[in-house]
Amino acid sequence: MNGDENTVFIGSKETMNYVMAVVTQFNNGSDEVVIKARGRAISKAVDVAEITRNRFVPDAEITDIVTDTEEIPIEEEDRTTNVSSMEITLKL
Amino acid sequence: MNGDENTVFIGSKETMNYVMAVVTQFNNGSDEVVIKARGRAISKAVDVAEITRNRFVPDAEITDIVTDTEEIPIEEEDRTTNVSSMEITLKL
């Protein structure tokens, strides 16, 4: 785990937006970038890591992939729902 | 990597179908089950691993998560497309 520095959160934008965010972090001198996603965005997080490595930063390696389950409160209801989360660490 | 024994491939069925498939393998004496998925099914694979651990097989640990990129031929076109794949290893 680390702070939000060097972290790219995957949301609903196009995959290549996040690839460029990761590549930019490496180009700015980071030697480690963490890609975080929840729920359906997890598939996109894996695409981002794979595309970054295969096309843009061939020296980057996936050094760690961690999954977890997070409890998310449901708005206006008095209960929570579970959602899977994933963190992928890319390192030079 | 292993053969298809003890492997659950994630497809388009409901998540709980795959959870039950994994739980059944453990109940039948396997001490290791590999969950494989491609593309959008990757998010579901993570759900399957998390639900299996949290609700049904608390002793199971994720010992390995591997991602890859596979070239898939596009039917009736003379080219291929890339798709991300993931293997999650659950071990007792």
Coordinates of C-alpha atoms in Angstrom, one line a residue:
Chain A
M1 CA 0.0 0.0 0.0
N2 CA 1.1 3.6 -0.5
G3 CA -0.6 7.0 -0.4
D4 CA -2.4 8.5 -3.4
E5 CA 0.9 9.7 -4.9
N6 CA 1.8 7.5 -7.8
T7 CA -1.6 6.0 -7.8
V8 CA -4.0 5.9 -10.7
F9 CA -7.7 5.2 -9.9
I10 CA -9.6 3.5 -12.7
G11 CA -13.1 4.9 -13.4
S12 CA -15.4 5.2 -16.3
K13 CA -13.2 6.9 -18.8
E14 CA -11.6 5.2 -21.9
T15 CA -8.9 2.8 -21.1
M16 CA -6.2 4.8 -22.9
N17 CA -6.8 7.8 -20.6
Y18 CA -5.6 5.7 -17.7
V19 CA -2.7 4.2 -19.7
M20 CA -1.5 7.7 -20.4
A21 CA -1.8 8.6 -16.7
V22 CA 0.4 5.7 -15.8
V23 CA 2.9 6.4 -18.5
T24 CA 3.1 10.0 -17.5
Q25 CA 3.9 9.0 -13.9
F26 CA 6.8 6.9 -15.1
N27 CA 8.0 9.6 -17.4
N28 CA 7.9 12.1 -14.5
G29 CA 10.4 9.9 -12.6
S30 CA 8.3 7.5 -10.6
D31 CA 9.7 4.0 -10.4
E32 CA 6.4 2.6 -9.1
V33 CA 2.8 3.2 -10.0
V34 CA -0.2 1.6 -8.3
I35 CA -3.4 1.0 -10.3
K36 CA -6.5 0.8 -8.2
A37 CA -10.0 -0.3 -9.2
R38 CA -13.3 -1.5 -7.8
G39 CA -16.0 -3.7 -9.3
R40 CA -16.3 -3.8 -13.0
A41 CA -13.4 -1.4 -13.5
I42 CA -11.1 -4.2 -12.4
S43 CA -11.0 -5.7 -15.9
K44 CA -10.0 -2.2 -17.2
A45 CA -7.3 -2.0 -14.6
V46 CA -5.7 -5.2 -16.0
D47 CA -6.0 -3.8 -19.5
V48 CA -4.2 -0.6 -18.4
A49 CA -1.4 -2.6 -16.8
E50 CA -1.0 -4.9 -19.8
I51 CA -1.1 -2.1 -22.4
T52 CA 1.4 0.0 -20.4
R53 CA 3.9 -2.9 -20.3
N54 CA 3.4 -4.2 -23.8
R55 CA 3.3 -0.9 -25.7
F56 CA 4.8 2.0 -23.7
V57 CA 7.0 1.0 -20.7
P58 CA 8.5 -2.4 -21.5
D59 CA 10.7 -2.3 -18.4
A60 CA 7.8 -2.1 -16.1
E61 CA 6.9 -5.3 -14.3
I62 CA 3.8 -6.2 -12.3
T63 CA 5.4 -6.9 -8.9
D64 CA 2.1 -7.3 -6.9
I65 CA -1.6 -7.8 -7.4
V66 CA -3.8 -7.6 -4.3
T67 CA -7.6 -8.1 -4.1
D68 CA -9.9 -7.2 -1.3
T69 CA -13.6 -6.9 -0.5
E70 CA -14.9 -3.4 0.5
E71 CA -18.2 -2.6 2.2
I72 CA -19.9 0.2 0.4
P73 CA -22.9 2.0 2.0
I74 CA -26.0 2.1 -0.2
E75 CA -27.3 5.6 -0.4
E76 CA -30.6 6.3 1.3
E77 CA -30.7 2.7 2.6
D78 CA -29.5 1.5 5.9
R79 CA -27.3 -1.3 4.6
T80 CA -24.1 -1.9 2.8
T81 CA -23.1 -3.9 -0.3
N82 CA -19.8 -5.7 -0.9
V83 CA -17.6 -4.8 -3.9
S84 CA -14.3 -6.4 -4.9
S85 CA -11.3 -4.2 -5.3
M86 CA -7.8 -4.7 -6.8
E87 CA -4.4 -3.0 -6.6
I88 CA -1.8 -3.7 -9.3
T89 CA 1.7 -2.5 -8.6
L90 CA 3.9 -1.7 -11.7
K91 CA 7.6 -1.2 -11.0
L92 CA 10.6 -0.3 -13.1
Chain B
M1 CA 0.1 -23.0 -14.4
N2 CA -1.6 -26.4 -14.3
G3 CA -3.9 -28.4 -16.6
D4 CA -7.6 -27.9 -16.7
E5 CA -8.1 -30.1 -13.7
N6 CA -8.9 -28.0 -10.7
T7 CA -9.5 -25.0 -13.0
V8 CA -12.7 -23.0 -13.2
F9 CA -13.2 -20.8 -16.3
I10 CA -15.3 -17.7 -15.8
G11 CA -17.9 -17.0 -18.5
S12 CA -21.2 -15.3 -18.8
K13 CA -23.2 -17.2 -16.1
E14 CA -24.1 -15.7 -12.7
T15 CA -21.2 -15.2 -10.3
M16 CA -22.6 -17.7 -7.8
N17 CA -22.5 -20.5 -10.3
Y18 CA -18.7 -20.1 -10.5
V19 CA -18.4 -19.7 -6.7
M20 CA -20.2 -23.1 -6.3
A21 CA -17.9 -24.7 -8.9
V22 CA -14.9 -23.6 -6.9
V23 CA -16.3 -24.6 -3.5
T24 CA -17.2 -28.0 -5.0
Q25 CA -13.6 -28.6 -6.1
F26 CA -12.4 -27.9 -2.6
N27 CA -15.1 -30.1 -1.1
N28 CA -14.0 -32.9 -3.5
G29 CA -10.5 -32.9 -2.0
S30 CA -8.6 -30.3 -4.1
D31 CA -6.2 -28.2 -2.1
E32 CA -5.8 -25.8 -5.0
V33 CA -8.2 -24.2 -7.5
V34 CA -7.3 -21.9 -10.4
I35 CA -9.8 -19.4 -11.6
K36 CA -9.2 -18.2 -15.2
A37 CA -10.9 -15.4 -17.0
R38 CA -10.5 -13.1 -20.0
G39 CA -11.6 -9.6 -20.8
R40 CA -14.7 -8.3 -18.9
A41 CA -15.0 -11.6 -17.0
I42 CA -11.9 -10.7 -15.0
S43 CA -13.9 -8.6 -12.6
K44 CA -16.2 -11.5 -12.1
A45 CA -13.2 -13.8 -11.4
V46 CA -12.1 -11.5 -8.6
D47 CA -15.6 -11.6 -7.2
V48 CA -15.6 -15.4 -7.3
A49 CA -12.3 -15.6 -5.4
E50 CA -13.4 -13.0 -2.8
I51 CA -16.8 -14.6 -2.2
T52 CA -15.3 -18.1 -2.0
R53 CA -12.8 -16.9 0.7
N54 CA -15.1 -14.7 2.7
R55 CA -18.2 -16.8 2.8
F56 CA -17.5 -20.5 2.0
V57 CA -13.8 -21.5 2.3
P58 CA -12.2 -19.2 4.9
D59 CA -9.0 -21.3 4.9
A60 CA -8.4 -20.6 1.2
E61 CA -5.8 -18.0 0.4
I62 CA -5.0 -16.3 -2.9
T63 CA -1.4 -17.4 -3.4
D64 CA -0.9 -16.1 -7.0
I65 CA -2.5 -13.7 -9.4
V66 CA -1.0 -13.6 -12.9
T67 CA -2.1 -11.4 -15.8
D68 CA -1.3 -11.8 -19.5
T69 CA -2.3 -10.6 -22.9
E70 CA -3.7 -13.0 -25.5
E71 CA -4.0 -12.5 -29.2
I72 CA -7.5 -13.6 -30.3
P73 CA -8.2 -14.0 -34.0
I74 CA -11.2 -12.0 -35.2
E75 CA -13.6 -14.2 -37.1
E76 CA -13.9 -13.6 -40.8
E77 CA -11.2 -10.9 -40.7
D78 CA -7.5 -11.5 -41.3
R79 CA -6.3 -9.9 -38.1
T80 CA -6.2 -10.5 -34.3
T81 CA -7.2 -8.4 -31.3
N82 CA -5.6 -8.3 -27.9
V83 CA -7.4 -9.3 -24.7
S84 CA -6.2 -9.4 -21.1
S85 CA -6.4 -12.6 -19.2
M86 CA -6.0 -13.4 -15.5
E87 CA -5.4 -16.5 -13.4
I88 CA -6.1 -16.5 -9.7
T89 CA -4.8 -19.4 -7.6
L90 CA -6.7 -20.3 -4.4
K91 CA -4.9 -22.6 -2.0
L92 CA -5.9 -24.3 1.3

